[in-house]
Tab-separated table of C-alpha atoms in Angstrom:
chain	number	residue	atom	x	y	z
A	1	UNK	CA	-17.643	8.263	9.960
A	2	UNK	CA	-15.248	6.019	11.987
A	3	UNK	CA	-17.052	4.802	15.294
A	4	UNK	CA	-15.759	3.164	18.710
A	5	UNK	CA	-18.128	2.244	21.036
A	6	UNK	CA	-17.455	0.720	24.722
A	7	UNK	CA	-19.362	-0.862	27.130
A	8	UNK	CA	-19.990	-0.501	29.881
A	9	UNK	CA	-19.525	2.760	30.599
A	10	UNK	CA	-19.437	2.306	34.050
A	11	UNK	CA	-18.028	-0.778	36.513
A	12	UNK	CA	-18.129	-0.787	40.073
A	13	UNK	CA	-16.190	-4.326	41.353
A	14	UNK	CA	-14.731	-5.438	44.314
A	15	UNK	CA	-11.382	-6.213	45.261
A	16	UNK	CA	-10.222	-9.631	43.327
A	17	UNK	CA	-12.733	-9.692	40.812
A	18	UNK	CA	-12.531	-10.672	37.564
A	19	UNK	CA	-13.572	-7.475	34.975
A	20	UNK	CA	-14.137	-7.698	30.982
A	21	UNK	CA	-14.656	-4.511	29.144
A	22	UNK	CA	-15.918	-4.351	25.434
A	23	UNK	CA	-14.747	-2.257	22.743
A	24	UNK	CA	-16.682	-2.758	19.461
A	25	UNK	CA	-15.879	-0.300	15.873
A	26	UNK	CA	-16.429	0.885	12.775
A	27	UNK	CA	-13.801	2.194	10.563
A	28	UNK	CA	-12.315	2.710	7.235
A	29	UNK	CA	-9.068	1.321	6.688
A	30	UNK	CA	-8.835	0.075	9.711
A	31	UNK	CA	-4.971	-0.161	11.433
A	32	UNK	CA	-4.817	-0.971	14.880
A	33	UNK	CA	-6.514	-1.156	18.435
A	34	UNK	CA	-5.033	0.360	21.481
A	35	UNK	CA	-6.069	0.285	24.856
A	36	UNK	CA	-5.188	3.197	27.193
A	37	UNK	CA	-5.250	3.214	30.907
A	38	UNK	CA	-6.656	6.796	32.041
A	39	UNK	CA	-6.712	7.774	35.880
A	40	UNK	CA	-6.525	11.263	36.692
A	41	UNK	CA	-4.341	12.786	34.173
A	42	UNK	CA	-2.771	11.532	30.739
A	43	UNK	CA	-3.826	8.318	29.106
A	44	UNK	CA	-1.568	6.198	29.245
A	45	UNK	CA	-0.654	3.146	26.704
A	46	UNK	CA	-1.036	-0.356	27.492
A	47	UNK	CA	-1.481	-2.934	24.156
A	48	UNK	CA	-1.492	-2.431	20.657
A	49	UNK	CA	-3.315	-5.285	18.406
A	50	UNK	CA	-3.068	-5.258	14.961
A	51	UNK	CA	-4.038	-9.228	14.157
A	52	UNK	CA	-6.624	-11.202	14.976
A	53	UNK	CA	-6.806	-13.948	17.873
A	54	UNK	CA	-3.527	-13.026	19.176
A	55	UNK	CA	-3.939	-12.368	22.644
A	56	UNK	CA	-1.643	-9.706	24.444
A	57	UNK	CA	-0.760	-9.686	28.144
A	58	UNK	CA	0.709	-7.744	30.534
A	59	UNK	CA	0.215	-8.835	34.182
A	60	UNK	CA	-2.951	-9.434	35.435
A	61	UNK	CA	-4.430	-7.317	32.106
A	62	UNK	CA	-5.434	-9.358	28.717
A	63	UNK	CA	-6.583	-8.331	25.157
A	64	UNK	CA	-7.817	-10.013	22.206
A	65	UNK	CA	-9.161	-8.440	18.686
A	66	UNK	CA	-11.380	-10.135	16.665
A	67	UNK	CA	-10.942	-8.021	13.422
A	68	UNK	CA	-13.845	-10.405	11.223
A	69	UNK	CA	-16.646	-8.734	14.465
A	70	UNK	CA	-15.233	-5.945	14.771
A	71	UNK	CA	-13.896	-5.798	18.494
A	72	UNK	CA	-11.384	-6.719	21.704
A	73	UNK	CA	-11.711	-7.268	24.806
A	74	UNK	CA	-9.812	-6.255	27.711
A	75	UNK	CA	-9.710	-8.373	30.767
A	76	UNK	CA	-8.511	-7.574	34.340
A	77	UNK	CA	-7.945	-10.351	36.429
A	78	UNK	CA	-7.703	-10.343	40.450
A	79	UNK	CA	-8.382	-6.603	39.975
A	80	UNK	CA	-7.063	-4.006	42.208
A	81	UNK	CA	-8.186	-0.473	43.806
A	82	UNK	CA	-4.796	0.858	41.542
A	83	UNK	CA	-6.653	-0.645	38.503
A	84	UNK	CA	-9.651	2.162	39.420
A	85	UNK	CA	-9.289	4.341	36.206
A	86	UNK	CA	-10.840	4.974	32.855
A	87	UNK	CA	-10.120	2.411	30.308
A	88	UNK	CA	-10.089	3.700	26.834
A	89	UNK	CA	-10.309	2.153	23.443
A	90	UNK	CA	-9.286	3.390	20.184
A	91	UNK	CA	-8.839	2.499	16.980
A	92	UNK	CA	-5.734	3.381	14.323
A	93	UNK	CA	-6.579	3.780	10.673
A	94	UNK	CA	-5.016	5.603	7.776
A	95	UNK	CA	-6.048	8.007	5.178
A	96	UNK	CA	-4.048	8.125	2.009
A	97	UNK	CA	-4.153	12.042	1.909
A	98	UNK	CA	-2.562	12.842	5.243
A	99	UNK	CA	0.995	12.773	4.559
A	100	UNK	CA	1.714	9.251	6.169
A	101	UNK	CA	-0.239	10.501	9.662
A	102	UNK	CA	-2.492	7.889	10.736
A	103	UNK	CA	-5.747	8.924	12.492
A	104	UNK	CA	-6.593	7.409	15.771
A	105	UNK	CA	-10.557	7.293	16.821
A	106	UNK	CA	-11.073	7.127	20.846
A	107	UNK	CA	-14.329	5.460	22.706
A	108	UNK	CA	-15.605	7.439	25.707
A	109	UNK	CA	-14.266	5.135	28.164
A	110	UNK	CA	-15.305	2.686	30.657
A	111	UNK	CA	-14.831	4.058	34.183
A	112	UNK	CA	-13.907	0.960	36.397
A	113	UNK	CA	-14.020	1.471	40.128
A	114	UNK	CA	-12.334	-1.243	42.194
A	115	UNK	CA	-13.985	-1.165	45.927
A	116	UNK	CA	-11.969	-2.669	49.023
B	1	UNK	CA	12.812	11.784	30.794
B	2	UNK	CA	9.933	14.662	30.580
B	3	UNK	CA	8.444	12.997	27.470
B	4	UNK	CA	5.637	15.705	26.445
B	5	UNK	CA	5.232	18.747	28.741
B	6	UNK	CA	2.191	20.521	28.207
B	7	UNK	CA	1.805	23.902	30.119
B	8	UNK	CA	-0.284	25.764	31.678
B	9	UNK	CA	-2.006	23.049	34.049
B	10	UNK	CA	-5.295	25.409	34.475
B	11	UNK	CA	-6.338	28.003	32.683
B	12	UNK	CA	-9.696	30.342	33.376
B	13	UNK	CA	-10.320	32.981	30.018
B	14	UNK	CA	-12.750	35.678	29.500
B	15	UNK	CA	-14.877	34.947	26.127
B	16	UNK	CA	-13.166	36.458	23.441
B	17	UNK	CA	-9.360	36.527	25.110
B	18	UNK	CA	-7.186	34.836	23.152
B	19	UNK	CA	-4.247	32.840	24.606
B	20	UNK	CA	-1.711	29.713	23.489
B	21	UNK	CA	-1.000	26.408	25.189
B	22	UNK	CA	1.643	25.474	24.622
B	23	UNK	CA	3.684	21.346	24.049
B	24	UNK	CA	6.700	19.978	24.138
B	25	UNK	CA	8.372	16.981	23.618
B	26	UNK	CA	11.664	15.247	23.608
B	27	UNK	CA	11.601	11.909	22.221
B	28	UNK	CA	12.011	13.280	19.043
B	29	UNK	CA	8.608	11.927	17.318
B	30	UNK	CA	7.684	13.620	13.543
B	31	UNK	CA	4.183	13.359	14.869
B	32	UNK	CA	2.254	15.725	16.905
B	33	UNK	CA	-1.383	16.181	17.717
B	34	UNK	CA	-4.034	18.173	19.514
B	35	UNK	CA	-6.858	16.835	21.430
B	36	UNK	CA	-10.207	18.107	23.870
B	37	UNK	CA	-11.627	15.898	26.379
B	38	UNK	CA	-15.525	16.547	26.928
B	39	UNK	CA	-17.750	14.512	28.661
B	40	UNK	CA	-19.168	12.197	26.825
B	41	UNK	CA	-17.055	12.820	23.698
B	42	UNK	CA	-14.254	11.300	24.064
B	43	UNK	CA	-11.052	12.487	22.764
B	44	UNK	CA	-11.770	14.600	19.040
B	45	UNK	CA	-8.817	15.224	17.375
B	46	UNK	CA	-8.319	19.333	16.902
B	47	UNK	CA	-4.738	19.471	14.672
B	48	UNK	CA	-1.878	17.628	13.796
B	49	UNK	CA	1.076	17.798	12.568
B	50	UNK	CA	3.688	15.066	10.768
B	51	UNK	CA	6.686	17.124	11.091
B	52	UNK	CA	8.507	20.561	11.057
B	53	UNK	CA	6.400	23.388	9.008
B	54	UNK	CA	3.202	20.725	8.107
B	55	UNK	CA	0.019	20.880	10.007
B	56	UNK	CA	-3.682	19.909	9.051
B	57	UNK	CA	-6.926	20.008	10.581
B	58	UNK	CA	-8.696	17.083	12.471
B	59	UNK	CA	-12.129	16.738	13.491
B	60	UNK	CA	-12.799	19.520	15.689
B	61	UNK	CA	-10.745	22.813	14.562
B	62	UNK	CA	-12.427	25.664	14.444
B	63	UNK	CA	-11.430	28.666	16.806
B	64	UNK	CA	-7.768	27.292	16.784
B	65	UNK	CA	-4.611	27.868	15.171
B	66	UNK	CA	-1.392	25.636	15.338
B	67	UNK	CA	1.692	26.009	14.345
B	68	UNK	CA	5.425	23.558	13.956
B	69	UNK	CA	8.467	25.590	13.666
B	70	UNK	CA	10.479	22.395	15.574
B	71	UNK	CA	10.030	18.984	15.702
B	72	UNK	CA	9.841	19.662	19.673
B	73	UNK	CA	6.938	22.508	20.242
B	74	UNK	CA	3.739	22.223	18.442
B	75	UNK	CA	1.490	24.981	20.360
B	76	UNK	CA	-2.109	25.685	20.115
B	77	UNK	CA	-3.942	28.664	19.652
B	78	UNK	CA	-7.261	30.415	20.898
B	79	UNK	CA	-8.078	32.975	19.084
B	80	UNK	CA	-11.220	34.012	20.200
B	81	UNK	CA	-12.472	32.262	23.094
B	82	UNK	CA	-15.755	31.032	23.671
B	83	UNK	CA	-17.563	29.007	26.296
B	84	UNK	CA	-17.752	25.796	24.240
B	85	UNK	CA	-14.176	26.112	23.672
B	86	UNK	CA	-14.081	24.848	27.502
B	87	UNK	CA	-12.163	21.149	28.011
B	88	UNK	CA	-9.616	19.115	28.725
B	89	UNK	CA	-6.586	19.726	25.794
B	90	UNK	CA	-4.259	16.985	25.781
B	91	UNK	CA	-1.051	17.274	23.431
B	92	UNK	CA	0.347	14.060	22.080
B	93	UNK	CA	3.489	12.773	20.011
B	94	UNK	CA	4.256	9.594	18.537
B	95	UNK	CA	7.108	7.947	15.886
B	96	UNK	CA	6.297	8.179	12.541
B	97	UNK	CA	7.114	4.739	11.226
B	98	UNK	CA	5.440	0.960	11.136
B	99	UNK	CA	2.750	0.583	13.470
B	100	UNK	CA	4.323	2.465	16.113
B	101	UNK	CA	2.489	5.481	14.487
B	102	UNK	CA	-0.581	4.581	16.535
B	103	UNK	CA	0.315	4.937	19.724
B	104	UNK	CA	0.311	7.801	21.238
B	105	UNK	CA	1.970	9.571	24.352
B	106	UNK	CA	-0.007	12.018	26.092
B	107	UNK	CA	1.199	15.951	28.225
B	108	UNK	CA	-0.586	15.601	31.301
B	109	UNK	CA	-3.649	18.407	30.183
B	110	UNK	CA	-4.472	21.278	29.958
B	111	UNK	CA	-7.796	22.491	31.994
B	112	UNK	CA	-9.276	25.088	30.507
B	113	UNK	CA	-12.452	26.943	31.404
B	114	UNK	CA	-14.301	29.591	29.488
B	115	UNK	CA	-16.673	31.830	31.179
């Protein structure tokens, strides 16, 4: 059974912290990692990794895969009280009897909380 | 650009009504899939669907029915409802070539509660 697991699950950080959140996984044929940015409504996409020690950014946010340990990190630098949301991980793979569709296995989430 | 457009917003059901949610996008994408929220859980993966007239189960299925006549609507159906059947159902669509399979782009929810 394909596994994501994040930690923590929960962050409370002030205003111009630093944050790293952990996403760790188990699965078969595994694809890609995605990160998703979750406040009250729809996730929403932020990075796609598909090799190792290639490091994505966007802004203040970071990732990195490691695909020989089996995870990524996301970092948030000089965090924000719009960066308050829940962070999910999740991990593409493919199954050769699903008509090209590729599953995608979510974490729970971290639930970061920026604080003035 | 609505992308995906998932309707209704709330929904409260008597157990054993039955009633359809319904999605749609316009960007196009083969792809389209059905999840539920729970605490805890994480998003499971109900249906999916890579294109017109093909659909297949995911992890979490029973008690619903889907069905793609277009490449735009892909709705989901309750046919009995039942208090565990109470969530969070997001709808979500994504390209069906390369990598770009992977990611996909969410309706805003569904929030449905079961009493």
């Amino acid at each position: 059974e394909d596994k994501v697991v994040q930690s923590p699950l929960s962050l409370v950080v002030h205003e111009g912290d630093t944050v790293t959140l952990n996403c760790s996984y188990e699965v078969t044929n595994f694809r890609s990692l995605l990160w998703y940015k979750q406040e009250k409504k729809a996730p929403t996409f932020l990075f796609m990794l598909t090799s190792s020690g290639i490091e994505k950014k966007s802004g203040r946010l970071s990732s990195i895969l490691d695909k020989k340990e089996l995870f990524s990190i996301l970092n948030i630098t000089a965090t924000q009280t719009g960066d308050s949301a829940i962070y999910l991980c999740a991990v593409g793979s493919y199954r050769l009897d699903s008509g090209g569709y590729q599953k995608v296995t979510f974490g729970i989430g971290t639930k970061l909380q920026v604080i003035p | 650009n609505a992308g995906v457009t998932q309707t209704p917003k709330f929904q409260v059901l008597k157990t054993g009504q039955s009633m359809t949610l319904q999605c749609a996008q316009d960007m196009n994408h083969e792809y389209m899939s059905w999840y539920r929220q729970d605490p805890g859980m994480g998003l499971r993966l109900i249906h999916y669907s890579v294109g017109a007239g093909i659909t297949d189960q995911g992890e979490v299925p029973n008690g619903y029915n889907v069905s793609r006549s277009t490449t735009e609507d892909f709705p989901l159906r309750l046919l009995s409802a039942a208090p565990s059947q109470t969530s969070v159902y997001f709808c979500a669509s994504s390209y069906s070539t390369g990598f770009s399979k992977n990611i996909q782009y969410f309706g805003a929810g569904t929030r449905l509660s079961v009493l």
